[in-house]
Amino acid sequence: MAQYIKGSVNEAVVLPPRDKVAGSYHWDFERLLSVTLIPLTIASVVKGGAHPITDLCLGVILPFHCHIGFDAMITDYFPHRRNPVLNRGFSWGLRAVTLIVLYGCYEFNTNDVGLTELVKKVLCCIIVITRCKKNTMP
Amino acid sequence: MTIYQPQITWYMSASHRVTGGILAAVFYGGAIAYAIQGPLGLGLNSDALVAEIATLPTSLKLIGKFSLAFPFVYHSFNGVRHLIWDTGNALTLKGVYTTGYTVLGLSTISTLGLCLI
């Protein structure tokens, strides 16, 4: 993890070009997704079952939220200045994987019961003390 | 890094990232497995998953519930704490510690509640 100087000590540092999309808009978008997830999760819990709109929103917003989180980890642990090849490899790999996840969520929401219903089913089948009261009909 | 004094600040920050990573890895793994199961013929669907889980012993069920509930709840509450910081509030030492302990307390209570459902 050595530091190095590009050129000589007498040359000014070249900063990366200013880019609102990669900068402050990215930050805004990240916080917007996080904030949206709060009422979305509460709505899923309160509704207690499948609902196409919450499933659709979850199936889009959750993968994006995870993607941004993983992207932050890549930027932190494999910075472009230090590991250019790994950084680019992981970044593109992450984009490919997120696309597959988006497709998988769409398929699951369409052909299977949907994300919220899955969580409810799994939780209700791991009952310990009480019984899940709502909608235990087949 | 191993000589840095353990403090609630960076322990909670690291835990936020770790819990997020674990949850996202599970979510991604499940979604990818479901997406690419066609040519592989895995036969994954929600009924098979529920049937599989129903056959597990109660102790494993409890462990599974805990290991999913706690990261999710912790990451959610700490996420709210991050969003509070983004509005510019609680950015003092006292604020950080107070919100930190609140998050830990809420996470423990909620995990207990979720595990005992």
Short mmCIF file of N, CA and C in Angstrom, two decimals, chain A residues 29 33-34 36-38 40-41 44 54-70 94 98 101-102 105 109 115-116 119, chain B residues 20 23-28 31 72 75-76:
data_model
loop_
_atom_site.label_atom_id
_atom_site.label_comp_id
_atom_site.label_asym_id
_atom_site.label_seq_id
_atom_site.Cartn_x
_atom_site.Cartn_y
_atom_site.Cartn_z
N PHE A 29 -29.08 9.82 -4.90
CA PHE A 29 -29.81 8.64 -5.33
C PHE A 29 -29.69 7.53 -4.31
N LEU A 33 -32.88 5.86 -2.31
CA LEU A 33 -33.22 4.43 -2.26
C LEU A 33 -33.35 3.96 -0.82
N SER A 34 -32.38 4.36 0.02
CA SER A 34 -32.43 3.90 1.41
C SER A 34 -33.68 4.38 2.10
N THR A 36 -36.51 5.20 0.73
CA THR A 36 -37.70 4.54 0.19
C THR A 36 -37.88 3.16 0.78
N LEU A 37 -36.77 2.52 1.14
CA LEU A 37 -36.88 1.17 1.66
C LEU A 37 -37.59 1.11 3.00
N ILE A 38 -37.56 2.21 3.76
CA ILE A 38 -38.16 2.18 5.10
C ILE A 38 -39.67 2.01 5.02
N LEU A 40 -41.35 1.04 2.55
CA LEU A 40 -41.63 -0.16 1.77
C LEU A 40 -41.60 -1.40 2.66
N THR A 41 -40.56 -1.49 3.52
CA THR A 41 -40.48 -2.65 4.41
C THR A 41 -41.64 -2.65 5.39
N SER A 44 -44.70 -3.84 3.69
CA SER A 44 -44.71 -5.29 3.48
C SER A 44 -45.08 -6.01 4.76
N THR A 54 -45.80 -3.84 -3.92
CA THR A 54 -44.66 -3.86 -3.00
C THR A 54 -43.61 -4.84 -3.49
N ASP A 55 -44.05 -5.99 -4.05
CA ASP A 55 -43.07 -6.95 -4.56
C ASP A 55 -42.28 -6.36 -5.70
N LEU A 56 -42.98 -5.63 -6.60
CA LEU A 56 -42.27 -5.02 -7.72
C LEU A 56 -41.24 -4.01 -7.22
N CYS A 57 -41.69 -3.14 -6.29
CA CYS A 57 -40.77 -2.12 -5.79
C CYS A 57 -39.58 -2.76 -5.07
N LEU A 58 -39.89 -3.78 -4.24
CA LEU A 58 -38.79 -4.44 -3.53
C LEU A 58 -37.84 -5.09 -4.53
N GLY A 59 -38.41 -5.74 -5.56
CA GLY A 59 -37.57 -6.45 -6.51
C GLY A 59 -36.71 -5.55 -7.36
N VAL A 60 -37.00 -4.25 -7.34
CA VAL A 60 -36.15 -3.31 -8.08
C VAL A 60 -35.24 -2.54 -7.13
N ILE A 61 -35.83 -2.06 -6.01
CA ILE A 61 -35.05 -1.18 -5.13
C ILE A 61 -34.02 -1.97 -4.34
N LEU A 62 -34.38 -3.18 -3.88
CA LEU A 62 -33.41 -3.95 -3.09
C LEU A 62 -32.15 -4.28 -3.89
N PRO A 63 -32.28 -4.80 -5.13
CA PRO A 63 -31.04 -5.05 -5.88
C PRO A 63 -30.20 -3.80 -6.09
N PHE A 64 -30.87 -2.65 -6.37
CA PHE A 64 -30.08 -1.43 -6.55
C PHE A 64 -29.37 -1.03 -5.26
N HIS A 65 -30.07 -1.18 -4.13
CA HIS A 65 -29.48 -0.82 -2.84
C HIS A 65 -28.26 -1.70 -2.57
N CYS A 66 -28.41 -3.02 -2.81
CA CYS A 66 -27.29 -3.93 -2.61
C CYS A 66 -26.15 -3.61 -3.56
N HIS A 67 -26.51 -3.26 -4.81
CA HIS A 67 -25.46 -2.95 -5.79
C HIS A 67 -24.63 -1.77 -5.33
N ILE A 68 -25.30 -0.72 -4.84
CA ILE A 68 -24.57 0.47 -4.40
C ILE A 68 -23.70 0.13 -3.20
N GLY A 69 -24.22 -0.72 -2.30
CA GLY A 69 -23.41 -1.13 -1.15
C GLY A 69 -22.17 -1.89 -1.58
N PHE A 70 -22.34 -2.85 -2.47
CA PHE A 70 -21.19 -3.62 -2.95
C PHE A 70 -20.22 -2.71 -3.70
N LEU A 94 -19.90 -7.07 -10.90
CA LEU A 94 -21.02 -6.69 -10.05
C LEU A 94 -22.20 -6.23 -10.88
N THR A 98 -25.81 -8.01 -10.76
CA THR A 98 -27.03 -7.28 -10.40
C THR A 98 -28.10 -7.42 -11.47
N VAL A 101 -29.70 -10.67 -10.89
CA VAL A 101 -30.56 -10.61 -9.71
C VAL A 101 -31.87 -9.92 -10.04
N LEU A 102 -31.79 -8.82 -10.81
CA LEU A 102 -33.02 -8.13 -11.20
C LEU A 102 -33.93 -9.07 -11.98
N CYS A 105 -35.46 -11.66 -9.59
CA CYS A 105 -36.56 -11.10 -8.80
C CYS A 105 -37.82 -10.99 -9.64
N ASN A 109 -41.18 -12.92 -8.76
CA ASN A 109 -42.43 -12.20 -8.50
C ASN A 109 -43.52 -12.60 -9.47
N LEU A 115 -41.80 -11.79 -3.26
CA LEU A 115 -40.79 -11.69 -2.21
C LEU A 115 -41.41 -11.60 -0.82
N THR A 116 -42.42 -10.73 -0.64
CA THR A 116 -43.01 -10.58 0.68
C THR A 116 -43.68 -11.87 1.13
N VAL A 119 -41.07 -14.34 2.40
CA VAL A 119 -40.62 -14.07 3.76
C VAL A 119 -41.68 -14.49 4.76
N GLY B 20 -24.72 -5.78 6.13
CA GLY B 20 -25.21 -5.49 4.79
C GLY B 20 -24.67 -6.46 3.77
N LEU B 23 -26.37 -9.98 4.23
CA LEU B 23 -27.75 -10.00 3.74
C LEU B 23 -27.79 -9.93 2.22
N ALA B 24 -26.94 -9.03 1.66
CA ALA B 24 -26.95 -8.88 0.21
C ALA B 24 -26.44 -10.16 -0.46
N ALA B 25 -25.43 -10.81 0.16
CA ALA B 25 -24.92 -12.05 -0.44
C ALA B 25 -26.01 -13.12 -0.45
N VAL B 26 -26.75 -13.24 0.65
CA VAL B 26 -27.84 -14.23 0.70
C VAL B 26 -28.90 -13.89 -0.35
N PHE B 27 -29.26 -12.61 -0.42
CA PHE B 27 -30.30 -12.19 -1.37
C PHE B 27 -29.85 -12.44 -2.80
N TYR B 28 -28.61 -12.02 -3.10
CA TYR B 28 -28.09 -12.22 -4.45
C TYR B 28 -28.00 -13.70 -4.78
N ALA B 31 -31.47 -15.08 -5.46
CA ALA B 31 -32.04 -14.58 -6.72
C ALA B 31 -31.33 -15.19 -7.92
N PHE B 72 -30.56 -8.24 9.70
CA PHE B 72 -31.53 -7.40 9.03
C PHE B 72 -31.96 -6.24 9.92
N HIS B 75 -28.99 -3.78 10.60
CA HIS B 75 -28.66 -2.96 9.43
C HIS B 75 -29.73 -1.92 9.19
N SER B 76 -31.00 -2.29 9.41
CA SER B 76 -32.08 -1.32 9.19
C SER B 76 -32.00 -0.18 10.18
#
